[in-house]
Coordinates of C-alpha atoms in Angstrom, one line a residue:
M1 CA 182.3 232.8 -85.1
G2 CA 183.8 235.8 -86.9
S3 CA 182.0 237.9 -89.4
V4 CA 182.5 237.5 -93.1
E5 CA 183.7 240.6 -94.9
P6 CA 182.0 241.3 -98.2
V7 CA 184.0 240.5 -101.3
D8 CA 184.0 242.8 -104.2
L9 CA 182.6 240.7 -107.2
P10 CA 182.7 241.8 -110.8
G11 CA 179.3 242.8 -112.3
L12 CA 178.3 239.2 -113.3
P13 CA 174.8 237.7 -112.8
V14 CA 174.5 235.1 -110.1
L15 CA 172.9 231.8 -111.3
S16 CA 171.5 228.9 -109.3
V17 CA 172.6 225.3 -110.0
A18 CA 169.3 224.5 -111.6
E19 CA 169.5 227.6 -113.8
L20 CA 173.1 226.7 -114.9
V21 CA 172.3 223.0 -115.7
R22 CA 169.2 224.1 -117.6
R23 CA 171.3 226.5 -119.7
I24 CA 173.8 223.7 -120.3
R25 CA 171.1 221.4 -121.4
Q26 CA 169.5 224.0 -123.7
T27 CA 172.9 224.8 -125.2
L28 CA 173.5 221.2 -126.0
A29 CA 170.0 220.7 -127.4
A30 CA 170.5 223.8 -129.7
D31 CA 173.5 222.2 -131.3
E32 CA 172.2 220.2 -134.3
L33 CA 175.5 218.3 -134.7
L34 CA 175.2 217.0 -131.2
Q35 CA 171.6 215.8 -131.7
N36 CA 172.5 213.3 -134.4
V37 CA 176.1 212.2 -133.8
L38 CA 177.9 209.0 -134.6
V39 CA 180.6 208.2 -132.0
Q40 CA 183.2 205.4 -132.2
G41 CA 184.8 204.0 -129.1
E42 CA 185.3 201.0 -126.9
I43 CA 182.7 199.8 -124.4
S44 CA 183.6 199.7 -120.7
N45 CA 181.6 199.4 -117.4
F46 CA 178.8 197.8 -119.3
R47 CA 175.7 196.8 -117.3
R48 CA 172.1 195.7 -118.2
Q49 CA 169.5 196.7 -115.7
G50 CA 166.4 194.6 -114.9
S51 CA 164.3 197.2 -116.8
G52 CA 166.2 196.4 -120.0
H53 CA 168.1 199.7 -120.2
L54 CA 171.8 199.5 -121.0
Y55 CA 174.4 201.7 -119.3
F56 CA 178.0 201.8 -120.4
T57 CA 180.9 204.1 -121.1
L58 CA 182.5 204.8 -124.5
K59 CA 186.2 205.5 -124.2
D60 CA 189.3 206.0 -126.3
S61 CA 192.9 206.9 -125.5
Q62 CA 192.0 210.6 -124.7
G63 CA 188.5 210.7 -123.3
R64 CA 185.4 209.0 -121.8
L65 CA 181.7 209.5 -122.4
R66 CA 178.7 208.2 -120.4
C67 CA 176.1 206.4 -122.6
V68 CA 172.5 205.3 -122.0
M69 CA 170.5 203.0 -124.4
F70 CA 166.9 202.6 -123.4
R71 CA 165.0 199.3 -123.7
S72 CA 163.1 200.4 -126.8
A73 CA 166.3 200.7 -128.7
A74 CA 168.2 197.8 -127.0
V75 CA 165.6 195.2 -128.2
R76 CA 166.8 195.9 -131.8
L77 CA 170.4 194.8 -131.2
T78 CA 171.7 191.9 -133.3
F79 CA 174.6 191.2 -130.9
E80 CA 175.3 191.3 -127.2
P81 CA 177.5 194.3 -126.1
A82 CA 180.4 193.6 -123.8
D83 CA 183.4 195.4 -122.3
G84 CA 186.2 195.9 -124.7
L85 CA 184.1 195.7 -127.8
A86 CA 184.6 198.5 -130.4
V87 CA 181.3 199.9 -131.6
L88 CA 179.7 202.8 -133.4
A89 CA 177.0 204.6 -131.4
L90 CA 174.4 206.7 -133.0
G91 CA 172.5 209.1 -130.8
S92 CA 172.2 212.6 -129.3
V93 CA 174.2 214.4 -126.5
G94 CA 172.2 215.6 -123.5
F95 CA 172.8 216.7 -119.9
Y96 CA 171.4 214.8 -116.9
E97 CA 170.5 217.5 -114.4
L98 CA 170.2 215.2 -111.3
G99 CA 173.5 213.5 -111.9
G100 CA 175.3 216.5 -113.3
D101 CA 176.6 214.4 -116.2
C102 CA 176.9 215.0 -119.9
Q103 CA 175.9 211.7 -121.6
L104 CA 175.1 210.2 -125.0
Y105 CA 171.6 208.8 -125.5
V106 CA 172.2 205.9 -127.9
E107 CA 169.5 205.0 -130.5
Q108 CA 171.5 202.5 -132.5
L109 CA 174.7 200.5 -131.8
Y110 CA 176.8 198.7 -134.4
P111 CA 179.9 196.6 -134.1
A112 CA 182.9 198.4 -135.5
G113 CA 184.3 196.5 -138.5
T114 CA 184.1 192.8 -139.8
G115 CA 185.6 191.6 -136.5
A116 CA 182.6 192.8 -134.7
L117 CA 180.2 191.0 -137.1
Y118 CA 182.1 187.8 -136.5
L119 CA 181.8 188.4 -132.8
A120 CA 178.0 188.8 -133.1
F121 CA 177.9 185.7 -135.3
Q122 CA 179.8 183.7 -132.7
Q123 CA 177.6 184.9 -129.8
L124 CA 174.4 183.9 -131.7
K125 CA 175.9 180.6 -132.6
D126 CA 176.8 179.8 -128.9
K127 CA 173.3 180.9 -127.8
L128 CA 171.4 178.7 -130.3
A129 CA 173.7 175.7 -129.7
A130 CA 173.0 176.0 -126.0
E131 CA 169.2 175.9 -126.8
G132 CA 169.7 172.6 -128.8
L133 CA 168.9 174.0 -132.3
F134 CA 172.0 172.4 -133.7
D135 CA 171.4 169.0 -132.0
P136 CA 171.8 166.1 -134.5
A137 CA 168.8 164.4 -132.9
H138 CA 166.6 167.1 -134.5
K139 CA 168.0 166.5 -138.0
R140 CA 165.5 164.8 -140.4
P141 CA 166.5 162.5 -143.3
L142 CA 166.0 163.8 -146.8
P143 CA 163.5 162.0 -149.0
F144 CA 164.9 159.5 -151.4
L145 CA 163.0 160.7 -154.5
P146 CA 161.1 164.0 -153.7
R147 CA 157.9 164.7 -155.7
R148 CA 158.6 168.4 -155.7
I149 CA 161.4 170.6 -154.4
A150 CA 160.9 174.3 -153.3
L151 CA 163.9 176.6 -154.1
I152 CA 164.0 179.7 -151.9
T153 CA 166.4 182.1 -153.4
S154 CA 166.7 185.3 -155.5
P155 CA 164.9 184.7 -158.8
T156 CA 167.5 186.8 -160.7
G157 CA 170.7 185.3 -159.2
A158 CA 173.0 182.7 -160.6
A159 CA 172.2 180.3 -157.8
V160 CA 168.7 179.5 -158.9
R161 CA 169.9 178.8 -162.5
D162 CA 172.6 176.5 -161.2
M163 CA 170.1 174.5 -159.0
I164 CA 167.6 174.2 -161.9
T165 CA 170.2 173.1 -164.3
V166 CA 171.7 170.4 -162.0
S167 CA 168.3 169.1 -161.0
Q168 CA 167.0 168.7 -164.6
R169 CA 170.3 167.1 -165.6
R170 CA 170.2 164.6 -162.8
F171 CA 166.4 163.8 -163.0
P172 CA 164.7 165.3 -166.1
G173 CA 161.1 166.1 -165.5
L174 CA 161.4 166.6 -161.7
A175 CA 159.0 169.2 -160.4
L176 CA 160.6 172.4 -159.0
L177 CA 158.9 175.3 -157.2
V178 CA 160.9 178.6 -157.2
I179 CA 159.9 180.9 -154.3
P180 CA 161.4 184.4 -154.7
A181 CA 163.0 185.9 -151.6
V182 CA 165.2 188.8 -150.7
V183 CA 168.5 187.3 -149.6
Q184 CA 170.5 190.5 -148.8
G185 CA 169.8 193.6 -146.8
E186 CA 167.5 194.6 -144.0
E187 CA 164.4 193.1 -145.8
G188 CA 166.1 189.8 -146.2
P189 CA 165.2 188.0 -142.9
A190 CA 161.5 188.8 -143.1
S191 CA 161.4 187.8 -146.8
V192 CA 163.1 184.4 -146.1
I193 CA 160.9 183.7 -143.2
Q194 CA 157.7 184.4 -145.2
A195 CA 159.0 182.1 -148.0
L196 CA 159.7 179.3 -145.6
E197 CA 156.2 179.5 -144.1
W198 CA 154.6 179.5 -147.6
A199 CA 156.6 176.5 -148.7
N200 CA 155.5 174.5 -145.7
Q201 CA 151.9 175.1 -146.7
Q202 CA 152.2 173.4 -150.1
P203 CA 150.9 169.8 -149.9
D204 CA 153.1 168.4 -152.7
V205 CA 156.4 169.8 -151.6
D206 CA 158.7 167.3 -149.9
L207 CA 162.0 169.3 -149.6
I208 CA 163.2 172.9 -149.3
I209 CA 166.5 174.2 -150.6
L210 CA 167.5 177.6 -149.1
G211 CA 170.4 179.1 -151.1
R212 CA 172.2 182.1 -152.6
G213 CA 175.5 182.8 -154.2
G214 CA 178.7 183.8 -152.4
G215 CA 179.5 187.2 -150.9
S216 CA 181.0 189.0 -148.0
L217 CA 180.0 188.5 -144.4
E218 CA 177.8 191.5 -144.5
E219 CA 176.0 190.3 -147.7
L220 CA 175.4 186.9 -146.1
W221 CA 174.1 188.4 -142.8
T222 CA 170.5 187.6 -143.6
F223 CA 171.2 183.9 -143.0
N224 CA 172.9 184.7 -139.7
D225 CA 169.7 186.3 -138.4
E226 CA 168.2 184.6 -135.3
R227 CA 164.7 184.8 -136.6
V228 CA 165.7 183.0 -139.8
A229 CA 167.4 180.3 -137.8
R230 CA 164.3 179.7 -135.7
A231 CA 162.1 179.6 -138.8
I232 CA 164.3 176.9 -140.3
F233 CA 164.2 174.9 -137.0
A234 CA 160.4 175.1 -137.0
S235 CA 159.9 174.0 -140.6
R236 CA 157.7 171.0 -141.2
L237 CA 159.8 170.0 -144.2
P238 CA 163.5 169.1 -144.3
V239 CA 165.7 172.0 -145.2
V240 CA 169.0 172.0 -147.2
S241 CA 171.1 175.1 -146.6
A242 CA 173.2 176.2 -149.6
V243 CA 174.5 179.7 -148.8
G244 CA 177.7 181.1 -150.3
H245 CA 180.8 179.2 -151.3
E246 CA 182.3 176.1 -149.7
T247 CA 184.3 178.2 -147.2
D248 CA 181.3 180.2 -146.1
F249 CA 179.4 179.2 -142.9
T250 CA 176.2 180.8 -141.7
I251 CA 173.9 180.1 -138.8
A252 CA 171.4 178.6 -141.3
D253 CA 174.0 175.9 -142.2
F254 CA 174.1 174.7 -138.5
V255 CA 170.3 174.7 -138.0
A256 CA 169.3 173.1 -141.4
D257 CA 168.9 169.4 -141.7
R258 CA 171.7 169.2 -144.3
R259 CA 174.4 171.7 -145.4
A260 CA 175.6 171.9 -149.0
P261 CA 178.8 173.8 -149.8
T262 CA 177.2 175.4 -152.9
P263 CA 173.7 175.7 -154.4
S264 CA 174.8 173.3 -157.2
A265 CA 176.0 170.8 -154.6
A266 CA 172.6 171.2 -152.9
A267 CA 170.9 170.0 -156.1
E268 CA 173.3 167.1 -156.3
I269 CA 172.4 166.1 -152.7
A270 CA 168.6 166.5 -153.0
V271 CA 168.0 165.1 -156.5
P272 CA 169.0 161.5 -157.3
S273 CA 170.5 160.7 -160.6
R274 CA 167.9 159.2 -162.9
D275 CA 170.6 157.4 -164.9
Q276 CA 172.1 155.9 -161.7
L277 CA 168.6 154.8 -160.6
E278 CA 168.0 153.1 -163.9
R279 CA 171.3 151.3 -163.7
D280 CA 170.5 150.2 -160.2
V281 CA 167.1 149.0 -161.3
Q282 CA 168.6 147.1 -164.2
A283 CA 171.2 145.6 -161.9
L284 CA 168.5 144.5 -159.4
V285 CA 166.4 143.0 -162.3
A286 CA 169.4 141.1 -163.5
R287 CA 170.1 139.8 -160.0
M288 CA 166.5 138.8 -159.7
Q289 CA 166.4 137.0 -163.0
S290 CA 169.7 135.2 -162.2
A291 CA 168.3 134.1 -158.8
C292 CA 165.0 132.9 -160.4
Q293 CA 166.8 131.0 -163.1
A294 CA 169.1 129.4 -160.5
G295 CA 166.1 128.4 -158.5
I296 CA 164.3 127.0 -161.5
R297 CA 167.5 125.1 -162.5
R298 CA 167.8 123.5 -159.0
R299 CA 164.2 122.4 -158.9
R300 CA 164.4 121.0 -162.5
Q301 CA 167.5 119.0 -161.5
A302 CA 165.7 117.7 -158.4
W303 CA 162.6 116.8 -160.5
E304 CA 164.8 115.0 -163.1
H305 CA 166.5 113.0 -160.3
V306 CA 163.2 111.9 -158.9
A307 CA 161.8 111.1 -162.3
A308 CA 164.8 109.0 -163.1
A309 CA 164.2 106.8 -160.1
A310 CA 163.2 103.2 -160.8
A311 CA 160.2 103.4 -158.5
L312 CA 158.6 106.0 -160.8
R313 CA 159.5 104.2 -164.0
R314 CA 158.0 100.8 -163.0
P315 CA 155.9 101.4 -159.9
Q316 CA 154.1 98.1 -160.3
D317 CA 157.3 96.2 -159.5
R318 CA 157.6 97.7 -156.1
L319 CA 153.9 97.2 -155.4
R320 CA 154.2 93.5 -156.3
R321 CA 157.2 93.1 -153.9
Y322 CA 155.3 94.8 -151.1
A323 CA 152.2 92.7 -151.7
Q324 CA 154.3 89.5 -151.6
R325 CA 156.0 90.7 -148.4
V326 CA 152.7 91.4 -146.8
D327 CA 151.5 87.9 -147.5
E328 CA 154.6 86.4 -146.0
L329 CA 154.3 88.5 -142.9
A330 CA 150.6 87.5 -142.5
A331 CA 151.4 83.8 -142.8
D332 CA 154.2 84.1 -140.4
L333 CA 152.0 85.9 -137.9
E334 CA 149.3 83.3 -138.2
R335 CA 151.8 80.5 -137.5
Q336 CA 153.1 82.3 -134.4
V337 CA 149.6 82.9 -133.1
Q338 CA 148.7 79.2 -133.5
E339 CA 151.9 78.1 -131.8
R340 CA 151.3 80.5 -128.9
L341 CA 147.8 79.2 -128.5
R342 CA 149.0 75.6 -128.5
Q343 CA 151.6 76.3 -125.9
T344 CA 149.1 78.1 -123.7
R345 CA 146.6 75.3 -124.0
D346 CA 149.2 72.7 -123.0
R347 CA 150.2 74.7 -119.9
A348 CA 146.6 75.1 -118.9
D349 CA 146.1 71.3 -119.2
R350 CA 149.1 70.5 -117.1
A351 CA 148.1 72.9 -114.4
A352 CA 144.6 71.5 -114.2
Q353 CA 146.0 67.9 -113.9
S354 CA 148.4 69.0 -111.1
L355 CA 145.6 70.9 -109.3
A356 CA 143.3 67.8 -109.4
R357 CA 146.1 65.6 -108.0
W358 CA 146.9 68.1 -105.3
A359 CA 143.2 68.7 -104.4
G360 CA 142.6 64.9 -104.1
S361 CA 145.3 64.5 -101.5
G362 CA 145.2 65.7 -97.8
T363 CA 147.8 68.4 -98.5
W364 CA 145.3 70.8 -99.9
R365 CA 142.9 70.3 -97.0
R366 CA 145.6 70.8 -94.4
R367 CA 146.7 74.0 -96.1
Q368 CA 143.1 75.3 -96.0
A369 CA 142.9 74.4 -92.3
W370 CA 146.3 76.1 -91.6
E371 CA 145.1 79.2 -93.4
H372 CA 141.9 79.2 -91.3
L373 CA 143.8 78.8 -88.1
K374 CA 146.3 81.5 -89.0
L375 CA 143.4 83.9 -89.6
R376 CA 141.8 83.0 -86.3
L377 CA 145.1 83.4 -84.5
Q378 CA 145.5 86.9 -85.9
Q379 CA 141.9 87.8 -84.9
A380 CA 142.4 86.4 -81.4
G381 CA 145.6 88.4 -81.0
K382 CA 143.9 91.6 -82.0
A383 CA 141.0 90.8 -79.6
M384 CA 143.4 90.1 -76.7
L385 CA 145.0 93.4 -77.2
S386 CA 141.7 95.3 -77.7
R387 CA 140.0 94.0 -74.6
P388 CA 142.6 95.2 -72.1
R389 CA 142.6 98.6 -73.8
A390 CA 138.8 98.8 -73.7
R391 CA 138.8 97.6 -70.0
L392 CA 141.4 100.2 -69.2
A393 CA 139.3 102.9 -70.8
E394 CA 136.2 101.7 -69.1
Q395 CA 137.9 101.6 -65.7
A396 CA 139.2 105.1 -66.3
A397 CA 135.7 106.3 -67.1
K398 CA 134.3 104.7 -64.0
L399 CA 137.0 106.2 -61.9
S400 CA 136.2 109.6 -63.3
A401 CA 132.5 109.0 -62.8
L402 CA 133.0 107.8 -59.2
S403 CA 135.1 110.8 -58.3
P404 CA 133.3 112.7 -55.5
L405 CA 134.3 116.0 -57.1
A406 CA 132.8 114.9 -60.4
T407 CA 129.7 113.7 -58.7
L408 CA 129.3 117.1 -56.9
A409 CA 130.0 118.9 -60.1
R410 CA 127.1 117.2 -61.8
G411 CA 124.7 118.7 -59.3
Y412 CA 124.7 116.0 -56.5
A413 CA 125.1 116.8 -52.8
V414 CA 126.2 115.0 -49.7
C415 CA 124.1 115.2 -46.5
R416 CA 125.9 114.7 -43.2
Q417 CA 124.9 114.9 -39.6
W418 CA 126.9 117.2 -37.4
D419 CA 129.0 114.3 -36.1
G420 CA 130.2 113.5 -39.6
T421 CA 127.8 110.5 -40.3
V422 CA 126.6 110.5 -43.9
V423 CA 122.8 110.4 -44.2
R424 CA 121.9 107.6 -46.5
R425 CA 118.3 106.9 -45.4
W426 CA 115.6 109.2 -44.3
Q427 CA 115.2 107.2 -41.1
Q428 CA 118.6 108.4 -39.8
V429 CA 117.3 111.9 -39.1
A430 CA 114.3 113.2 -37.3
V431 CA 112.4 116.4 -37.7
G432 CA 114.3 119.2 -36.1
D433 CA 117.8 117.7 -36.6
A434 CA 120.5 119.9 -37.9
V435 CA 122.3 118.6 -41.0
E436 CA 125.1 119.8 -43.2
V437 CA 124.8 119.7 -47.0
L438 CA 128.0 119.7 -49.0
L439 CA 127.8 121.1 -52.5
A440 CA 130.2 121.4 -55.4
V441 CA 131.0 124.9 -54.2
G442 CA 130.4 125.6 -50.6
R443 CA 127.9 124.0 -48.1
L444 CA 124.5 124.6 -46.5
D445 CA 123.7 124.4 -42.8
C446 CA 120.1 123.1 -42.7
R447 CA 117.4 121.9 -40.2
V448 CA 115.0 119.0 -41.1
E449 CA 111.4 120.1 -41.1
G450 CA 110.0 116.9 -42.5
S451 CA 111.0 113.4 -43.9
G452 CA 109.6 110.4 -45.6
P453 CA 110.2 107.9 -48.4
S454 CA 109.8 108.9 -52.1
F455 CA 108.9 105.4 -53.2
P456 CA 107.1 102.9 -50.9
D457 CA 109.1 99.9 -52.4
A458 CA 112.3 101.8 -51.7
A459 CA 111.3 102.4 -48.1
E460 CA 110.5 98.8 -47.5
S461 CA 113.5 97.4 -49.2
G462 CA 115.9 99.9 -47.8
S463 CA 117.6 100.4 -51.2
S464 CA 118.4 103.7 -52.9
P465 CA 115.4 104.8 -54.8
V466 CA 115.7 104.9 -58.6
A467 CA 113.3 106.0 -61.3
P468 CA 111.1 103.3 -62.8
P469 CA 112.6 102.3 -66.1
D470 CA 109.2 102.0 -67.8
G471 CA 107.8 105.2 -66.5
S472 CA 105.2 103.5 -64.2
G473 CA 105.0 103.9 -60.4
E474 CA 105.1 107.0 -58.5
R475 CA 106.6 110.2 -60.0
P476 CA 110.0 111.2 -58.6
G477 CA 109.4 113.3 -55.5
A478 CA 105.8 112.1 -55.0
G479 CA 104.6 112.4 -51.4
F480 CA 107.5 114.7 -50.6
R481 CA 106.5 117.9 -48.9
P482 CA 108.7 121.0 -49.3
A483 CA 110.2 121.7 -45.9
Q484 CA 111.7 124.8 -44.3
A485 CA 115.2 124.4 -43.0
S486 CA 116.9 126.8 -40.8
S487 CA 120.5 127.2 -39.8
R488 CA 121.8 125.1 -36.8
P489 CA 122.1 126.9 -33.5
G490 CA 125.3 126.7 -31.6
R491 CA 128.7 127.5 -33.1
R492 CA 127.0 128.9 -36.3
R493 CA 124.4 131.2 -34.7
A494 CA 125.7 134.0 -36.9
R495 CA 124.0 132.4 -39.8
N496 CA 120.5 131.8 -38.3
A497 CA 118.5 133.0 -41.3
A498 CA 116.1 130.3 -42.6
I499 CA 117.2 128.7 -45.9
P500 CA 114.3 127.1 -47.9
L501 CA 115.3 123.7 -49.2
Q502 CA 113.7 121.3 -51.7
C503 CA 115.0 117.7 -51.6
S504 CA 114.5 115.3 -54.5
L505 CA 115.5 111.7 -53.6
W506 CA 114.9 110.5 -57.2
S507 CA 117.4 113.0 -58.6
G508 CA 119.7 112.9 -55.6
T509 CA 120.1 116.7 -55.6
I510 CA 119.7 119.3 -52.9
A511 CA 119.3 122.9 -54.2
G512 CA 119.1 125.9 -52.0
E513 CA 117.5 129.2 -52.5
G514 CA 120.0 131.6 -51.0
G515 CA 123.8 131.8 -50.8
A516 CA 125.8 128.7 -49.9
H517 CA 128.0 129.0 -46.8
P518 CA 131.6 129.2 -47.9
G519 CA 133.8 126.4 -47.0
G520 CA 135.4 126.3 -43.6
G521 CA 139.0 125.9 -42.6
P522 CA 141.5 123.2 -43.6
Q523 CA 140.0 120.6 -41.2
E524 CA 136.5 121.1 -42.5
G525 CA 137.8 120.8 -46.1
E526 CA 139.5 117.5 -45.3
R527 CA 136.3 116.3 -43.7
Q528 CA 134.3 117.3 -46.7
N529 CA 136.5 115.3 -49.0
R530 CA 136.4 112.2 -46.7
D531 CA 132.7 112.3 -46.2
G532 CA 132.1 113.0 -49.9
H533 CA 133.7 109.6 -50.7
Q534 CA 131.7 107.8 -48.0
G535 CA 128.3 109.3 -49.1
E536 CA 128.7 108.9 -52.8
S537 CA 127.1 105.5 -53.0
G538 CA 124.1 106.6 -51.0
N539 CA 123.2 109.8 -52.8
E540 CA 124.4 109.2 -56.4
A541 CA 121.3 107.4 -57.7

């Protein structure tokens, strides 16, 4: 890189950027004209920051100036700035070192001319309409005959005299309360709001009229203030707005419950005419009297019509006719009753004679016999049908009772020798013989250790022992000694464990202490069914 040759500079001091911008700022601050300057121009590049500060540019055909309006000053604005709006900006000129910009610090901002005021009016109107302050649903009806009316207006203006004059002319003696208020200038909004609040605190006031005379848009601007509009909306009492002339419209007119074109018209709307009320009352009284007289006339005519009836002039004549008619009806009723009794008595006599003749002949006896036979035949038919049904049910019950499976299921058992012979008597086996006992589930392979009769009579007669019906004789199982039975040797040596048995001939049951041998193969099952049918009669008792 080549070396830089020194340049001959004139004898001027060298300043840093910070020193230069500081000197510019001090120079601008020292100029008194620039510290309180009023600038007119058109807004462009307008933006509102989240902090509330406003940043925009004022321009005209030959120049531009950066402007800043801090939040503390922006909250006092009565309109919303926007691009293209001509305004008057009051503030001081300064230099922003970090940005290197010369800018105007705006303290107050005014719309330029009447057109700007109208723009501010339109913007506030749209805002309040969006919030619902103009909604007809919030409009309250005016009282028909207010006890006292509060007039909020200037006490020295012509509007208050007009309202008082019209009110007294329409309804002499009506109570009026004049509440003085400033209706023009910067103090106007606060004064009107205070008057509205005070009027709402009066217990005997039923209506408020808010009015003033005509004027320019600037003179009527008190009633275009947002605070006044919200105070009217929050009023407890109905409010009639009567501001300016018929062609003048303010925000108060849209918020109020009723708009009057002039203060005099407001008095006409709020105060009824006493003369008209008296005429209405007289007309109602006349209509009521006419209706009453017509009703009395109709009732008198009805009464005269009833009074003129013959029944009321000579009531005894109608009573005599009714008495005579009653006597005739009573005599006719007595004749009809006697005739009916005679006819009934004659029919009863003829029936008795006919019955006597019929009972004396054989026809009546034959009919009685026929009825008796008919009844017996019906009973016999029913008996003939019931006996076969009963016999069928009895046979079905016997078959079910005689079923070998049912017998075994009730706890009985079948004792067989190993050749298949059913053991019915104790003499058929000897001590030491192997027997097979068939149960409802399974079987037992047993060996006889002892035998003998349970009842002596049963042993001699050879019949199956049964329990004595009267409880006498030997107790079931008397003389029977418990025996030990062991499994049969031979083909069932695998089950050679002794199975204790207790046999009761009276009950016909054989119970084993130990597990029953499971049933054998298909041939043994068939033999069990066959032998069970054979041994049922010998072991069932």
